[in-house]
Each structure stands twice: as structure tokens, then as C-alpha cells.
Amino acid sequence: MKLMPIIIIALMAGGVVMLISASKDMSTYSTFTHVKNSGESAKVVGMLSKDKPMYYNAEENPNLFTFFMKDQNGEEHQVTLHSAKPQDFELSEQIVATGAFDGDKFVASSILMKCPSKYKNEEVLVRSNM
Amino acid sequence: MQDIQYIGEHLLPGRLGHFFVLSGLVSALLTFFAYRKTTITNQDSSWLKFSRISWGVHAFSILSVIGLIFYMMVHQYYEYRYVWDHVSNDLPMKYIFSAFWEGQEGSFLLWMFWHVVLGSVVLFTAKKWESGVMTWLAAIQVVLVSMIAGVYFADSFRMGSSPFMMMRNSMDAPIFQNPNYLSMITGNGLNPLLQNYWMTIHPPTLFLGFASVSIPFCFAMTGLWQKNHTEWLKPVMPWTLFSCGILGTGILMGGAWAYEALSFGGYWAWDPVENMSLVPWVVMLAALHGNFISRHTGHSLRTTYLFYIGSFMLAVYSTFLTRSGILGEESVHAFTQMGLEWQLVGFIGIFLLAAGYFFFSRYKSVPVIKKEESMQSREFWMFVGSLILIFSSILISFTTSIPVWNKLIDVYGSVMGKGDMTSYHKAIPLDPITHYNRFQLWIAVLVTLLAGPTLMLRFGGMGWDLYKNKFFKHIVISAAIGSVVAFLLSKWIILPGWQYAVLLSAASFGVISNVDYLISFGKRTLGAMASGLSHGGFALMVIGIMASGLNKRIVSENKFAEEGIAQGFDPGKNAFLIKNMPMFMNGYWVTYKSDTLQGLTRFYEVEFLKMTEKGDTVEHFTTYPDVLYDRKLTKVATANPDTKRYADRDMFTYVAGLPPEQQDVANIAKADSLLEYKSYVISPGDSIIAGKFIVTLDSISLDSKNQGYIRQENDLALSGNFSVRNIEAPGTKKAYPTLLVRKGLLYGMNDQINDFNLRLRLRSSSLDSLIPLDENLNYEPLVIKPQETKSWKDLKITFEGIDKNITHPNYKAEEGDIAIHGVVKIETPRHQVFTARPLYFIRDGSPFNMKVYLPDLGLHVRLEKIDPAKEEFTLLFARPSAKPSLALEMAEEVPRNDYIVLEAILFPGINLFWGGAIIMLLGMFIGLYKRLRKS
């Protein structure tokens, strides 16, 4: 009995199944409107609206941080992150927020932010979920 | 701009540097051709000699480039871009290495440095393989040196980014119109996040690992090239083991760094950069197993070639991903773009083409054994294991490469003229950790199941009929003990699904079967120890990953958790801790006790206390997470966790947030300007009612108990000592707002009563009215004898005598001085008693005096004259107003400033992970030792 070809074929078949299933995990870069209409989670790339207020009051709730963000189409929404306010957040140049809409608020499960050259384009990832 | 004569620039190191980069490039090319010629001419001795000299020149050039950069960094030649980018005046020397490889150019050089070292080892030890292997290594060096060449072609295409680029050539800024610009610039410095010892040891180890992948590749390519398909397998073995061990160590160090010094809250996050350092290692492991099979049985030579080539190509691909900027939106710590994208693509392309050409042109000549491996043989299952490893690396690379697929879609779109393809772009999974774990779990199941039994089998299935009873007996024993172990572990490790139960069983079987192998089969040889330990260590590591990952428990859940859950929100992982106020969290009483500043670091003392219901202490420890300020001490640059380690668990603590005023000095003024201050005038002993607070000025003093005040010489610190009561709550709190005159500057230091959300400060006018200039004072004389009591206004004055023990803070003794204090007792109408010690002294025959000031009375006292004949003393008194007072300002509803936001996570069994990983690597190094000892 030739077992090796069977094993290889089984592995390849398993691999195809896994890759297909893996690609279902893939998310997309999206806009606020699109995420809102689809009702699903996605990544939104945008910028911090520096003229709108940021809110973090550790005494009230150390795991609630809100801010406004403009996506690439210029649409602005409030974003909620259930975590502490990231260091130097106000300096961020670009934000990638991963999350979904809950009513009118975009609730982010993680935020990746890029800071300007002073900190050498260091990027910071903040996850609210563990 | 060309006409400007710049002052103070050091042009020599830069010119030498450019020269050595070019000589490094040319000598690498020469080495390539010379060694190629040596190989083709069948080891012609003059060509060999020439090749070695050429390699020597190359090695010298690379070392000189590195030496020059260090020289420039140590001397802080900021006229060079690379120095300016990575060094600053205050960078401690111990971080000079970190600064060197912080940038892309430096890390390329580090890679080349290791190639030079490893290549030189090959040169001395590889004997007949030297010329072939060195040909390929020189080719790799050519490409690597070109990355730092900084040579322009036709003005628009730049090859490489030079570390010797001058600042004024790298950017166009008005400052470079100034010939003396150098005196005006100072270095940017090393990112504070990277200022720790991990940054000193991790990159060299990881890059040694990356460089070590090249040598086996060069061996494999030489085997193909020279159609010598079997002989290279033996000499490549130590290199393969070295590569597995070192690259594994480098990756593990990265995990330890992330866990210990960064805020990830874990040792592995499936970040693209982490993944792409893992994948070449996994493929190298497959190559190691392929080598065993090929050498022992002659089977699967072609795949072994592919594995070695694949490992190197993936290392290059990893370089491309992390350095081209393509990961941009996906990775936490990828390098940023520096215009080398096409050169990096070229790097992959050249070696992929070369490898492809030699592999396919030699394909037919690679010996193949027609007979199928039997299922009872070790090589059969080893091969299956290798395929599983390859499988794992394909899955990891597939998801990690999403940004590359996006780029390819764009290229396809533009080639086919379909326009914008952005809508087809994908992004890395929303929750990458779950995504990768879901697939890699099954890989781990298969690997841990195969790890033990495969070792128990024999190559070629020798004597299977006699052997099989023993084999199956031990499999059954291992499975039985493994099941018991898994069952016991499942009482401890929380398993979220049946998949994890399968993994736990497989991993337990993996550990036990390898222990069984070591005891019953291994015969205590080095080879058996190497394989048994690395396989068993891996299985143990898997158990550690499950324990620390699945049992990970957030301790710092805050009091809002319940409310949060009710709303369907994540309860969050941070807790709000007020100084000296114990909080109960998940079984621990946690107290933020104090903070201390040492240099640029502020340490927070956090105490954990676990008690029984009776109040006996079960567990008590303190951690010191810290924050690091920037060099001006004005702003928090980064926070570092601190971990309490036990044998069976770790408590990880991290300061996730601070009051805004402690994060950035700029916030102090900003926050203060938002407060509404109300003004009051208050005299010592008086009370005022302000809203629900009763404020009493107990006294005014010239020394301050304000927490922010650290005494310096010649300070004048005027402090109001207040007691504050809240009408609605019991207890009295103290506050010490202060006005400080230091070196002619006036500072106001407010004080805050956090429990009342109350902030107090003094207006500077307090100082004017309390301590007017001496010439504005109207002194009145009072002639008095010792022990005599006289009245001055409403005060009773007694001259108690003189004291030769001089204590006046402003007096500095000189030779020949005669100095005495007058001791004056002053009693108020309310029978408060004060003592004043005015100073009188004779210097160079002339009399002088120094006054004392009693702030509570607003009274200035001098001893002006002494008449020894009459035994009479003339005192001078001045009191600007009848009643001294302070101008107090008070704000209510002030946010607290005495707290930290703490993240505390319990990692049970994490030492199983570290221990398992170390045992695994130890196994590899034992294997390496065995091979080296043999040869």
C-alpha cells in the first residue's frame, strides 16, 4: 500500500480547506458608511479629528476612551475604545480602527496608531480585548 | 549652497566610509568571481589564494564601515544623518550598540557582519566545500552591500541608502544656509522604548540567526551547481543545527522582550514581523529533518534541497516585508519605507531565479530511490512531520502576506488596464490571534503526536517484526500515562473547547513519549538526548502556551465591570487605584503605595495582599512598574511593566494611565486654567467658610511641607499651613500651598486635597504684603537690657540674652568676624510666644546686622546696636500692617491627581513555556555539539 501519496493528498486537501477557511477570516479596509450599512466588523483607516473633544476620565471609568475620527472619505464619527487612553494619542497622524457600529457609535476592539517622526514613526497598537 | 564653507564638519569619516562601502561592494563581487573560478577550475590554488585575499579585503571593508559608524556615533558627529537620527547628547554609552542597529542601514550592516564572521569560519573549516559555498555567500554579500551603497544612477534611481549621508544633503532646510548650522543641531536620539538591555542583545542574536540561514542555503546551491547531491548533506548538518538553535533563541528573546519590557501583555501576538521571523525557522526545522532522511536513506533529496532554499528565501522575503514599508497598516513594529522596495524585490528575484534555474536544470540528476519508505520506518514519519511544518509555514505566510496580495492585485489591475483595484483589497483578520491559533492548534496536535513515536522507530524499519512489540508496548504506556497527565492538567487549565482538549492530550502524550524514549530507547547517547529533548521540550512548550494563554486572568478588573457586562461591553483590563487606598480585585487587596523618581524613571510601588477570611496573610508582594520620562523630564515617553515571578505563575503589572498633569508638564497649566478659583484673604489663626469647607490658617512658615518642595540653599519658601474640614464629612486634612523664591524667580506651588477635590494656591501678592522690601519698612527702635521686658505696640518684648551659636541662614562667616545672636522673646496679646534671633556682627571693624522675620506676626526684627558700657541693646521693630494675611485662592471639584491606572494580569504556568522552549533549544545545541565533536 502506498501511503505517502495518500498522506500528501490528504495534507493538500486539508491545506486547501484551511486556506479557504482562513480567507473567510480576512477583513477589509472600509469606510464608516460601509461598516454601518453592513453591520459587520471591519478596519477603518482615518485621522483623528483634532478639533473635536477626546474624552478619558480614569476616575469615572479607566476603560473608556472616546474620540472623533475622520475616515478617508471625510466622514466623521465618534469612536469608543474600551481601554485606557493611549500615550501621545493626540499626536497620531493616522489611525486604523478595528471594530463595528453599535447604534451610532463605532466601537473599536483595537486601534493601531502612527505617530510622527519625533518618535520615529513608531506605531502603537492598543487592544481593548485580550 | 555649494559656496558655503561649513564650520566644524568632520568630512573624513564620511569619505572613508563611502570608500569602504564601495571597496566592500567591489571586493564582494571579486570574491564571487574568484571563488566561482576556483570552483570551476577544480580548486586551482592561485585562484583560491586570490579568492581568500579578496574575501579578506571584503571583511576588512565591512568591519571598517562598522567601525567608522561607531566612531561617528561616539563622537556625536551630527552632520551625518544616521548619527543625528539615532544618537543624542544624553544617550548613555551602553546604548550605543542599540543606536547603531536601530536603523535599517545599521541592521543591514549587522547582517553583513555576521555573514563575514560565518563566512570566515566556512573559509577555515569547509575544505572542499569552501569555494562553492563562498561563491554563493559572496553573491549574497554583493546584494546586501548594495543596500547601503547610496549610489545614484541618472539622478533618479538610487541604489541603497548610505549611512554616511550628510544631514545637509539628505534634506533641504533653511538652516543649512548657515555655515555654522552644526552648532545649532543636536541629535534625535534613541527611541525611549528601545532603551533597554533587550535592544542590546536581541537584534544581534536574531541577525546571527538570519545570517546562519544563508550558509546551509549556500551549501545546497553548491550541491546543485556541482551536481554533488549527497556529499554536502554531512557538512551542512552542524550549520543547520546552529541555525535552528540560534534563530530559535533570537525569536524566543523577542518574545521575552515583548513580555518583559513592552506593554503587549504577552510574549507572542502574531504580529507580521514576528511571524516572518518564525517562518524561516520552521522551514529550517523541516530542512533539518529532510537532511536526516536523505543522509540515512537517500530518500527525499529533492525536497531537502527545496527546504533549505525555502528557508533562505523566506528570510529574504521576511526582510522585504519588514523593510519595504508594505506592512504599513498592519504591523506594530515594521520599519518605515526608505526607498529600497524595488531593490528588495530584486534581492528576492535574483536568488529565486538562481535557485529555480539550478534546481530545475539539475532536477533529473538528483538521485531518487524508487522504493517507497515503509510505514514502519522512522524516515516515513519524519517526512510527514516535515510536511506538516511546511504546511504550518504556508498558512502563517499566507495570512501575513495579505498586503503583498493587495499589491499584486494592483499590479494585475494596472497591467490589465482595469483601473483601481482597491475594492478587492483585503486586510489581516480582525482578531489575528484567534485566527492563527485556530489553525496552528492542529499543527501542534500533529507535531506533538508524531514527535515521540517517530523517534522510537528505526530508519528503514529495520527488524520490524521483532521490534514492533516493544514499539507498541511503549506507545501504549506513553498514551496511558499521557492521558492521566492530560486529565490532571485539565483540572488546572481551563479548556474553552474540545479542540483544546485534543491539543492538551496530544501535548501530554508528546512529553511522556519523549521521556519514555529518553529512558527506554535513547541509550543515553548525545544524539538521542538532542532529539528527545528538543521534541519533548516542544511538547512541554505547547502545554506552557496553553496554561499561560488560556488561564491568563486579568486581576485589575475595575468596579465598573458589572455595569459594563450589563451593557454588553468588554469589562476592560484597567483598574483605577488611588494612592494608599486598597482596592479589592480578584482575590487581591491591591494598594498603590508611593512613587519615586530616580533619574528619568518614576517607579510606582504597588502592593498585592491576599488574605484568608480570618485575616491571615496568604500572599504578599510588591511590584514596581515604572514610566520613563523624556530627557527634559517634562513628558512621559514610555511605560515599563514589572512582573512578580513565581515558579508556577507570573503577576504582570503595568501602569496604563496617569493623571494628565503627571504625563505632561504642559497639562499642568492647561488643567489649572480650566479651574474656577475663588479668592480669600486669611490671617493666621482665622477660619473662613467656603462652600461646604471650613478652612483654617494654622500658621505661616518659612519652610514648606508641600510634597513637591525639595529644599535648596538660599530658598525663600513661604508656606501657608492650612487645615480644612468638610462640613459633610468627618476628618481634617492639611494643605501647604507655597510661594517659593529661588534664584530671583518666583514659583507658586499649589497643594491639593484629593479627598475633597480641593486645590489651594497662594497669590504672589501675599509675598509683597508679608515681606516688603526693607527700605519700605519703617523701623522703630527699642532700647532694652538683658532680662528686661518692655512693650512695643501690643507685643511684650523680653530680651533673654545673647547666643554665640550662629544659626542665621543667610550669614556666611569670614575670618575675624565677631558674631552674636540676640535672643528675643515676643508675646502676643493672645499669649502666644515666639522667639526671634536677630544677628549682630562686626566685620573689619564695622558693625553689621541681619534681620529675622516672623511671618505669623508679620514682624521684622533687627539688633542694631550694642552698648557694652551700659549693657544696653538697641532692637529695631517693623510691622507693615497690624495683622499679616495671605491671599488664598481655592478651586473646588478639582480632578484627583493621586492615582494610577493599573493593568495586572496573572499568567499561570508561564515557566512551562520558557522551560519547554529552553529545553528544545538545548536539544538543538546538544545535537550541534555532537556533530562538532565528531568532526
PDB file of C-alpha atoms in Angstrom, chain A residues 32 47-49 52-56 65-70 76-81 86 89 92 95-97 106 108 110-111:
ATOM      1  CA  PHE A  32     -17.759  54.316   8.249  1.00  0.00           C
ATOM      2  CA  MET A  47      -7.348  60.542  11.038  1.00  0.00           C
ATOM      3  CA  LEU A  48      -8.065  61.936  14.450  1.00  0.00           C
ATOM      4  CA  SER A  49     -10.409  64.936  14.361  1.00  0.00           C
ATOM      5  CA  LYS A  52     -13.432  67.544  18.359  1.00  0.00           C
ATOM      6  CA  PRO A  53     -13.127  66.550  22.007  1.00  0.00           C
ATOM      7  CA  MET A  54     -11.361  63.453  23.237  1.00  0.00           C
ATOM      8  CA  TYR A  55     -12.710  62.037  26.435  1.00  0.00           C
ATOM      9  CA  TYR A  56     -10.950  59.950  29.025  1.00  0.00           C
ATOM     10  CA  PHE A  65     -11.893  56.399  25.829  1.00  0.00           C
ATOM     11  CA  THR A  66     -13.755  58.217  23.106  1.00  0.00           C
ATOM     12  CA  PHE A  67     -12.633  60.431  20.276  1.00  0.00           C
ATOM     13  CA  PHE A  68     -13.752  61.539  16.836  1.00  0.00           C
ATOM     14  CA  MET A  69     -12.192  60.230  13.689  1.00  0.00           C
ATOM     15  CA  LYS A  70     -12.499  61.161  10.039  1.00  0.00           C
ATOM     16  CA  GLU A  76     -16.646  61.747  10.873  1.00  0.00           C
ATOM     17  CA  HIS A  77     -17.812  59.515  13.690  1.00  0.00           C
ATOM     18  CA  GLN A  78     -17.297  59.087  17.351  1.00  0.00           C
ATOM     19  CA  VAL A  79     -15.136  56.077  18.192  1.00  0.00           C
ATOM     20  CA  THR A  80     -15.251  54.280  21.525  1.00  0.00           C
ATOM     21  CA  LEU A  81     -12.354  52.209  22.792  1.00  0.00           C
ATOM     22  CA  PRO A  86      -3.057  55.539  24.538  1.00  0.00           C
ATOM     23  CA  PHE A  89      -2.783  59.803  21.131  1.00  0.00           C
ATOM     24  CA  SER A  92      -1.244  60.480  15.956  1.00  0.00           C
ATOM     25  CA  ILE A  95      -5.353  55.637  12.874  1.00  0.00           C
ATOM     26  CA  VAL A  96      -6.523  52.172  11.872  1.00  0.00           C
ATOM     27  CA  ALA A  97      -9.555  51.346  14.000  1.00  0.00           C
ATOM     28  CA  PHE A 106     -18.201  52.977  16.304  1.00  0.00           C
ATOM     29  CA  ALA A 108     -13.246  49.690  18.325  1.00  0.00           C
ATOM     30  CA  SER A 110      -8.269  47.617  18.653  1.00  0.00           C
ATOM     31  CA  ILE A 111      -6.550  50.713  17.406  1.00  0.00           C
TER      32      ILE A 111
END
